[in-house]
Short mmCIF file of the N, C-alpha and C atoms (twelve columns), coordinates in Angstrom:
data_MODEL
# 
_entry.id   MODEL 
# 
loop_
_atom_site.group_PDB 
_atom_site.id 
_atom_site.type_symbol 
_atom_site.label_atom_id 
_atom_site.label_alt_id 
_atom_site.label_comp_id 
_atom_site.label_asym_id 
_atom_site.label_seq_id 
_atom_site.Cartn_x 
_atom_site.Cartn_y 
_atom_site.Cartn_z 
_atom_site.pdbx_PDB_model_num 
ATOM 1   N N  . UNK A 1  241.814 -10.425 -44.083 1 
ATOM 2   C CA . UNK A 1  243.201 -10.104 -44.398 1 
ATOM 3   C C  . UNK A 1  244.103 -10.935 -43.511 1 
ATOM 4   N N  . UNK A 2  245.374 -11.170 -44.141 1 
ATOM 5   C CA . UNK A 2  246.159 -11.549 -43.304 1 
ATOM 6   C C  . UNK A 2  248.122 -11.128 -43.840 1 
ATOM 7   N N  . UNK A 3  248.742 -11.277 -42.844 1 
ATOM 8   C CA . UNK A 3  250.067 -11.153 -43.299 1 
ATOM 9   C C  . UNK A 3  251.138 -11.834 -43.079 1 
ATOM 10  N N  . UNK A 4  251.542 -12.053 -44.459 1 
ATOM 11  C CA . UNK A 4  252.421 -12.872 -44.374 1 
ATOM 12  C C  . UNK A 4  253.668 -12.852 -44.746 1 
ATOM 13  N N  . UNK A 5  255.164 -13.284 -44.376 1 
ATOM 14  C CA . UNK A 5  256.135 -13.467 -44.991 1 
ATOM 15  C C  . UNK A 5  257.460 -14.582 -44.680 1 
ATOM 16  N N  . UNK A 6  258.429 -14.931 -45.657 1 
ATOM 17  C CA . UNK A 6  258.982 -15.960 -45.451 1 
ATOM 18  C C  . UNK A 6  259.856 -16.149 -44.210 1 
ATOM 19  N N  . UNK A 7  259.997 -17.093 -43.594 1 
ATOM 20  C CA . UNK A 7  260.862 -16.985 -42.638 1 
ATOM 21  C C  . UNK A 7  262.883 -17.236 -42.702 1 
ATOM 22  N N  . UNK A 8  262.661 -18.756 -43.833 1 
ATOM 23  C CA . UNK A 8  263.616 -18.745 -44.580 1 
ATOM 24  C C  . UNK A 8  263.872 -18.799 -45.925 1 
ATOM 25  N N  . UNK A 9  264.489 -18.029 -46.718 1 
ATOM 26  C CA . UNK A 9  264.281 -17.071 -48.327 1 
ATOM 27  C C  . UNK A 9  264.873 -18.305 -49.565 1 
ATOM 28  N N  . UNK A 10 265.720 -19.556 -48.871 1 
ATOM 29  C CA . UNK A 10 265.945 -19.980 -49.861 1 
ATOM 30  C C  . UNK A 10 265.285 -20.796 -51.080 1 
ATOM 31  N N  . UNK A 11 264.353 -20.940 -50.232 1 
ATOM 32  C CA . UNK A 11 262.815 -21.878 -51.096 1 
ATOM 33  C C  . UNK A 11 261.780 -21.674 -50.435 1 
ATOM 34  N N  . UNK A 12 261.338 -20.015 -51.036 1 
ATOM 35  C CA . UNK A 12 259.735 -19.687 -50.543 1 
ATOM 36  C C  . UNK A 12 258.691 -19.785 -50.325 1 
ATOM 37  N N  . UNK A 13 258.284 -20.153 -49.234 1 
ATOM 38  C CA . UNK A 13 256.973 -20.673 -49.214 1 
ATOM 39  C C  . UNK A 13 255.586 -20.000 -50.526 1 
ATOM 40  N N  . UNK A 14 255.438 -20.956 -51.166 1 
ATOM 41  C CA . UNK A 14 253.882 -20.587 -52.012 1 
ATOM 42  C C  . UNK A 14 252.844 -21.236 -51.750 1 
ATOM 43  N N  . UNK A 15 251.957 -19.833 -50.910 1 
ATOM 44  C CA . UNK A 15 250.706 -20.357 -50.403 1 
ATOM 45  C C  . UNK A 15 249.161 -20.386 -51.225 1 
ATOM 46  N N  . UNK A 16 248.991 -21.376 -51.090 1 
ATOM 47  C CA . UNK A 16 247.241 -21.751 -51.625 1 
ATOM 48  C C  . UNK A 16 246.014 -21.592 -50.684 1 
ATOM 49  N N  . UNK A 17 245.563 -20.642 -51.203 1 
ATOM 50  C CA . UNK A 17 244.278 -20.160 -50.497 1 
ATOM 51  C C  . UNK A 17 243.270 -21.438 -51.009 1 
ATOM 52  N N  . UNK A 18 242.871 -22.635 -49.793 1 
ATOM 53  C CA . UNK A 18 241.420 -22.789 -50.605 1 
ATOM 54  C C  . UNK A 18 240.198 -22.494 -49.468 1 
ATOM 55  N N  . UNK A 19 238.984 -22.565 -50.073 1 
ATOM 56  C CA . UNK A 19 237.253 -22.024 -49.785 1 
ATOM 57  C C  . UNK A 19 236.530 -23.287 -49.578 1 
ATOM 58  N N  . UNK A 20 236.048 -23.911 -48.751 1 
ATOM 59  C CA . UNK A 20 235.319 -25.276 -48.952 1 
ATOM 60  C C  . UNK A 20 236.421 -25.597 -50.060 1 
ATOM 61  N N  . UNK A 21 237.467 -26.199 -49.750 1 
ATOM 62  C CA . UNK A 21 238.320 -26.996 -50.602 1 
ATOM 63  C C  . UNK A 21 238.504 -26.592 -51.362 1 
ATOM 64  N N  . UNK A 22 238.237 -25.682 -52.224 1 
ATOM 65  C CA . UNK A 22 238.207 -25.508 -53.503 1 
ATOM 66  C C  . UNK A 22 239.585 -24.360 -53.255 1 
ATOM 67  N N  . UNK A 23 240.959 -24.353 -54.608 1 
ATOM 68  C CA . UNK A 23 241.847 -23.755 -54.127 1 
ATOM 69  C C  . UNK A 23 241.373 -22.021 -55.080 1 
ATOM 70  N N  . UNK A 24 241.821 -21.321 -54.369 1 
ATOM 71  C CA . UNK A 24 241.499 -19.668 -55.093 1 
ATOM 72  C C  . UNK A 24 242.886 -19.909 -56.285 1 
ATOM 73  N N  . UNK A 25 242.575 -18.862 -57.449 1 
ATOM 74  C CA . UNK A 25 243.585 -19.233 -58.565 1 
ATOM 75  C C  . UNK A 25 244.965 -18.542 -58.504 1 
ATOM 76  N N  . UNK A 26 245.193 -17.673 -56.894 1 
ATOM 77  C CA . UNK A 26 246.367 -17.267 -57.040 1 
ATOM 78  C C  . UNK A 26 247.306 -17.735 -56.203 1 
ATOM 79  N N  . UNK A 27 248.212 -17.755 -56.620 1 
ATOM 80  C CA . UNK A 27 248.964 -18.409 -55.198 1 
ATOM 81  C C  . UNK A 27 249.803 -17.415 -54.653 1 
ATOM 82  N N  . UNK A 28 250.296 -17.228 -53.246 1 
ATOM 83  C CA . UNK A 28 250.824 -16.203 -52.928 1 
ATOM 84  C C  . UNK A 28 252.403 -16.642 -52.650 1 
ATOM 85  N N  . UNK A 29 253.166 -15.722 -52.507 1 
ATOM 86  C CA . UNK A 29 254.742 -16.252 -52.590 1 
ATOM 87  C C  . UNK A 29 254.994 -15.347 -51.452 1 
ATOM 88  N N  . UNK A 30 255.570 -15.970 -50.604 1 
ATOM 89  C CA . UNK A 30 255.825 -15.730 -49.322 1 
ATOM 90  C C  . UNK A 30 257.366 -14.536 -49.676 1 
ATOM 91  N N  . UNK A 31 257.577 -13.279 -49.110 1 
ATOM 92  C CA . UNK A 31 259.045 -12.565 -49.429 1 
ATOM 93  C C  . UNK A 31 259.434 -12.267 -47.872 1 
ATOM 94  N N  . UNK A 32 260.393 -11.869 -48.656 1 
ATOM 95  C CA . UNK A 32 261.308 -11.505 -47.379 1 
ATOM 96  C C  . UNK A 32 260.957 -10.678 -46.406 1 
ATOM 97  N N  . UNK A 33 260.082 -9.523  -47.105 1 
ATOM 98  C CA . UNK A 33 259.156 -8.906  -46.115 1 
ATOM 99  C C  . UNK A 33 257.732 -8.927  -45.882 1 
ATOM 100 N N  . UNK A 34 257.047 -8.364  -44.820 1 
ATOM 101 C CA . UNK A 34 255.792 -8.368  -44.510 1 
ATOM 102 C C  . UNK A 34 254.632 -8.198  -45.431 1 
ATOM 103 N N  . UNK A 35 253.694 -9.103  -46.068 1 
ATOM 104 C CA . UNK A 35 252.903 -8.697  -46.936 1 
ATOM 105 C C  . UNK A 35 251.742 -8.984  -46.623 1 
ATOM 106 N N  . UNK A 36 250.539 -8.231  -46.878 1 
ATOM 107 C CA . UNK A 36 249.059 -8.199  -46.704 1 
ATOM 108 C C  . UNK A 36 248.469 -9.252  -47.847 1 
ATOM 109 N N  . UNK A 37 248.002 -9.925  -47.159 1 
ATOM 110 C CA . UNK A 37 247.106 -10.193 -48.477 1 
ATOM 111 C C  . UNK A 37 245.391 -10.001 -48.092 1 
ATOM 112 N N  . UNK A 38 244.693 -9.699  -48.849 1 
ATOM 113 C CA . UNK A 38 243.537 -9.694  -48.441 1 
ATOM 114 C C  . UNK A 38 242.444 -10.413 -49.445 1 
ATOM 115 N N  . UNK A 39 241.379 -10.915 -48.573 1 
ATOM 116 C CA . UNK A 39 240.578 -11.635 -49.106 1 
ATOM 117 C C  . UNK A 39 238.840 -11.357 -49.045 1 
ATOM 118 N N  . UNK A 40 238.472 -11.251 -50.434 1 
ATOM 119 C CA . UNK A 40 237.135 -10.879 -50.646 1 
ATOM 120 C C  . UNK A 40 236.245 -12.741 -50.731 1 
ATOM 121 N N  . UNK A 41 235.479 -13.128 -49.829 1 
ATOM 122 C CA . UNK A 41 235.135 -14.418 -49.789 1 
ATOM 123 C C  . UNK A 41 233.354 -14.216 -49.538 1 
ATOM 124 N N  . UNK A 42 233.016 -15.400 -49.817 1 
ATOM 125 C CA . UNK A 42 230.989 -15.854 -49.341 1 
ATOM 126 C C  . UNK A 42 230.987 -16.737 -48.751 1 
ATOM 127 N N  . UNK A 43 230.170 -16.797 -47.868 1 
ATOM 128 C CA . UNK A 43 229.935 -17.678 -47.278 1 
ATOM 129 C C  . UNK A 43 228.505 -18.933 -47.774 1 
ATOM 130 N N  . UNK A 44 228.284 -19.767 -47.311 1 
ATOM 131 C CA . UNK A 44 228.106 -20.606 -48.056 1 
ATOM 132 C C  . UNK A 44 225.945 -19.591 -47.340 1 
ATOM 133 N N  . UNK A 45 225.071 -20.583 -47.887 1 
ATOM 134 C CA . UNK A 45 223.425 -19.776 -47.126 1 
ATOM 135 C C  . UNK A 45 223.511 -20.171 -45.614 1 
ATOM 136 N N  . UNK A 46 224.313 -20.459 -44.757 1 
ATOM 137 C CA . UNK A 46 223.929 -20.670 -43.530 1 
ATOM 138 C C  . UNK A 46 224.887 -20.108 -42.589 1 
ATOM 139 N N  . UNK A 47 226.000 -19.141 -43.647 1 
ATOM 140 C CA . UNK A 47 227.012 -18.439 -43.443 1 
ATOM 141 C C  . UNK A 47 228.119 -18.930 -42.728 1 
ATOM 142 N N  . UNK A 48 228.680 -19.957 -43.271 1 
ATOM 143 C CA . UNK A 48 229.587 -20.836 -43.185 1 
ATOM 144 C C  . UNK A 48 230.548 -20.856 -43.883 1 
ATOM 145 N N  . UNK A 49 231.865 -21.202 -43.795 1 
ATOM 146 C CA . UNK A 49 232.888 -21.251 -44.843 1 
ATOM 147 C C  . UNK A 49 234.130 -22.200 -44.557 1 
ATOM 148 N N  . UNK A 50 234.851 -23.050 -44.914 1 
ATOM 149 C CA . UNK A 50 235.778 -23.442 -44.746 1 
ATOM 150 C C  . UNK A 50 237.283 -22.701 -45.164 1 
ATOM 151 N N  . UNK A 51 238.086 -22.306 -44.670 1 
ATOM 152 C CA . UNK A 51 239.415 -20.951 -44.933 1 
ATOM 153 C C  . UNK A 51 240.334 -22.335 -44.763 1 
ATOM 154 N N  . UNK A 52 241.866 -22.667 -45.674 1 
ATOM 155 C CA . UNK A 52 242.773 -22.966 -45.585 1 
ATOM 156 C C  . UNK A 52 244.159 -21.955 -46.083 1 
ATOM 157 N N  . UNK A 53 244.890 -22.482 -45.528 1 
ATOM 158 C CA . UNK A 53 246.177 -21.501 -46.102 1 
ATOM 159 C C  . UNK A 53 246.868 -22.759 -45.950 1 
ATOM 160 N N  . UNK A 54 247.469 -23.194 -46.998 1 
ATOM 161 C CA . UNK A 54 248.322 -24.059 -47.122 1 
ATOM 162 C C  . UNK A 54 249.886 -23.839 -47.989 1 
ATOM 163 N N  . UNK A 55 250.697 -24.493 -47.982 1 
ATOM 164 C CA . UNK A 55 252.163 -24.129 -48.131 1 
ATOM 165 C C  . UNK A 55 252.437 -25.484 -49.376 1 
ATOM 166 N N  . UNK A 56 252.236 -24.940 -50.529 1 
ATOM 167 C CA . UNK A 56 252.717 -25.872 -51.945 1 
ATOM 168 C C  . UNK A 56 253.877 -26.094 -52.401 1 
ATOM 169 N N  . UNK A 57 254.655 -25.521 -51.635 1 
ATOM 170 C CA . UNK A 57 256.374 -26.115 -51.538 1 
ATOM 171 C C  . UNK A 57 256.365 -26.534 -50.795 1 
ATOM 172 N N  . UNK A 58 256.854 -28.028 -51.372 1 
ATOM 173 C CA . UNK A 58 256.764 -29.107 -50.242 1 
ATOM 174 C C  . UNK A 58 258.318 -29.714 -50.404 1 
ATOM 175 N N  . UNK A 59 259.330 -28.439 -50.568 1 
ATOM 176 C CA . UNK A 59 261.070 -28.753 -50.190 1 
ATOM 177 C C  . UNK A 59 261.065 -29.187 -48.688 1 
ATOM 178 N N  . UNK A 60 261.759 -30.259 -48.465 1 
ATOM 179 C CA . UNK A 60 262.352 -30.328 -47.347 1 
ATOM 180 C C  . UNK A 60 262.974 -29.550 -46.344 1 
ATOM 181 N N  . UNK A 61 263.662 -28.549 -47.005 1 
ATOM 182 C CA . UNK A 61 264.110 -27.842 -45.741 1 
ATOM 183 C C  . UNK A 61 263.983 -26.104 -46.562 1 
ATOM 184 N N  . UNK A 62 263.427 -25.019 -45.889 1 
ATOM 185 C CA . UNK A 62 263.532 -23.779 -46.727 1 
ATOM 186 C C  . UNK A 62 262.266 -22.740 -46.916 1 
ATOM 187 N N  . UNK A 63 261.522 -23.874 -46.734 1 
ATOM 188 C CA . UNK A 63 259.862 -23.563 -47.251 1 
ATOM 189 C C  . UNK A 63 259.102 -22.810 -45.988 1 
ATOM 190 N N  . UNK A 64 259.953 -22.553 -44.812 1 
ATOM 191 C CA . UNK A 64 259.182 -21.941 -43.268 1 
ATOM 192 C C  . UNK A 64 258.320 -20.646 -43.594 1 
ATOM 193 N N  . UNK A 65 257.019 -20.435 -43.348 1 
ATOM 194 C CA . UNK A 65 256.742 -19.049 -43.376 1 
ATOM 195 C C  . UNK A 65 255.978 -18.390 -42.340 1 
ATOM 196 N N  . UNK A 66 255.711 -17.573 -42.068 1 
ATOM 197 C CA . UNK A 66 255.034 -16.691 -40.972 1 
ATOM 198 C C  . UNK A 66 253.948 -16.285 -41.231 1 
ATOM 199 N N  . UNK A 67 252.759 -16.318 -40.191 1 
ATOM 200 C CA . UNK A 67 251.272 -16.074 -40.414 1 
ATOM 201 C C  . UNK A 67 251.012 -14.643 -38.951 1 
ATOM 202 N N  . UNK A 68 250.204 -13.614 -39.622 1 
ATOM 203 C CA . UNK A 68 250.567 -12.671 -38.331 1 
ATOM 204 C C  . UNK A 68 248.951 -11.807 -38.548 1 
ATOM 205 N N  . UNK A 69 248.430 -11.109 -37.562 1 
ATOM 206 C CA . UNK A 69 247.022 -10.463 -37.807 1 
ATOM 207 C C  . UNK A 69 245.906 -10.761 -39.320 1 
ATOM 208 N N  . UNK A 70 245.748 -12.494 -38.479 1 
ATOM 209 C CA . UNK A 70 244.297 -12.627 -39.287 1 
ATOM 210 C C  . UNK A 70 243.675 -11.803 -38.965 1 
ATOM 211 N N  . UNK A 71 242.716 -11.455 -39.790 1 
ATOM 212 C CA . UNK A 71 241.235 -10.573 -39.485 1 
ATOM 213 C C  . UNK A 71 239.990 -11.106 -40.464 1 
ATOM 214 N N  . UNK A 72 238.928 -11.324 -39.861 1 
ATOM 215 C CA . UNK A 72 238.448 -12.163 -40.205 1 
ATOM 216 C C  . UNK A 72 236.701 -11.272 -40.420 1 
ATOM 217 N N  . UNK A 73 235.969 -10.376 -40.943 1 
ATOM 218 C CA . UNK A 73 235.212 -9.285  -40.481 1 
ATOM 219 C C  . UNK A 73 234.333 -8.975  -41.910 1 
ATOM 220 N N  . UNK A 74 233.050 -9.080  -41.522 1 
ATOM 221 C CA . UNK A 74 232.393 -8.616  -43.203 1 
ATOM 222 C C  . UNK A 74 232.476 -6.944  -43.080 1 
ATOM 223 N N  . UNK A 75 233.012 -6.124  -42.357 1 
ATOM 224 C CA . UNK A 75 233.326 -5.161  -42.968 1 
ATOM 225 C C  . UNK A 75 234.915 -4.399  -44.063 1 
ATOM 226 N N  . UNK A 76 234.122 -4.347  -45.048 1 
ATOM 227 C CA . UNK A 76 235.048 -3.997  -46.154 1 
ATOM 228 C C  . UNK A 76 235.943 -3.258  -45.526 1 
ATOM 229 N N  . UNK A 77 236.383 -2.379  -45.023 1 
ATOM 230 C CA . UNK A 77 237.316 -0.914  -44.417 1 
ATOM 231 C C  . UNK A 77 238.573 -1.593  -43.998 1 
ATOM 232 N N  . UNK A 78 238.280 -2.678  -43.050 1 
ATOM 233 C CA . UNK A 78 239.323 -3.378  -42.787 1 
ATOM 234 C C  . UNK A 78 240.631 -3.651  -43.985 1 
ATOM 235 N N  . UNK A 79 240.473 -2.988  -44.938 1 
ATOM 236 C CA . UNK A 79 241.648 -3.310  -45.710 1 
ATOM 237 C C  . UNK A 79 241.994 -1.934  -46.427 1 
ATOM 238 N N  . UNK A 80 241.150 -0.727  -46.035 1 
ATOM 239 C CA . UNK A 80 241.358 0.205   -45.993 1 
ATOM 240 C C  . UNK A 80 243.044 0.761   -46.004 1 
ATOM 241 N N  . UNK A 81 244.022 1.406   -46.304 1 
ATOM 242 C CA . UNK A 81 245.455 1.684   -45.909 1 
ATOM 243 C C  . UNK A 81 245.881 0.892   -46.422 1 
ATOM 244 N N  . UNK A 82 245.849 -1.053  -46.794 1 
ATOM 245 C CA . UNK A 82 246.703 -1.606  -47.284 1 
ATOM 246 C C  . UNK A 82 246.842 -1.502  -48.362 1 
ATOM 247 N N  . UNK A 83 247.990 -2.079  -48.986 1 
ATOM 248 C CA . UNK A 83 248.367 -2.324  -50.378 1 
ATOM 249 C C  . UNK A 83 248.204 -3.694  -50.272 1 
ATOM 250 N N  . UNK A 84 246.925 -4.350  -50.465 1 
ATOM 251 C CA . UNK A 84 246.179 -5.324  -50.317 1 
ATOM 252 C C  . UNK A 84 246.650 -5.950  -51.909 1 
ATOM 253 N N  . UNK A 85 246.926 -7.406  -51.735 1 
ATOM 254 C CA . UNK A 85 247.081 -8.335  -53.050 1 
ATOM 255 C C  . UNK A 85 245.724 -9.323  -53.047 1 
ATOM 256 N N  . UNK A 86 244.435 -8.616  -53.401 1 
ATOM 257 C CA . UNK A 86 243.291 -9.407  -53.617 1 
ATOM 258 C C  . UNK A 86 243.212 -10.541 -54.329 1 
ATOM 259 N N  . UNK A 87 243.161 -11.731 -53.782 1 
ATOM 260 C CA . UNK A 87 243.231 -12.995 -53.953 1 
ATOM 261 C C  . UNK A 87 241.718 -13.346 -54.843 1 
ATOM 262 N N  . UNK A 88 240.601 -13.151 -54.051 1 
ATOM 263 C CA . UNK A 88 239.179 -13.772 -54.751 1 
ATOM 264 C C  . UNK A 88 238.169 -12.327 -54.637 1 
ATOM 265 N N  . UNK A 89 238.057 -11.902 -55.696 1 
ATOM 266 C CA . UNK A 89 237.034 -10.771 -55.958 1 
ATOM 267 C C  . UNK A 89 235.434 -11.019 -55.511 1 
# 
């Protein structure tokens, strides 16, 4: 899981989750307030993974966003309480 939200609202950051490069099919839109997103992921057989969070508005000025309690844990619970926006099932 992680949380995220915009820092400045006039051109929101939309973030791309990719996995070993590969991008997940949702993209997340950064708001004005604090949002969970959480992520169901595999690791590759030697239990490895490559994680990006990248920012696909690429405006010049507007696009700032905030990254706050990664958690990073193969136990499921951890997302327990949120109103989690599951990215990769």
């Amino acid at each position: 899981t992680f949380r995220t939200r915009s820092v400045v609202t006039q051109s929101p950051a939309e973030l791309v989750v990719n996995v070993d490069g590969v991008p997940l099919s949702t993209t997340v839109t950064a708001e004005d307030e604090w949002q969970t997103v959480g992520l169901w992921l595999r690791s590759n057989a030697a239990g490895k993974l490559n994680l990006e969070i990248l920012n696909n508005n690429d405006n010049y000025s507007g696009n700032d966003f905030a990254l706050d309690d990664v958690k990073i844990s193969n136990d499921p619970a951890i997302m327990t309480g949120y109103n989690v926006l599951i990215v990769q099932p």
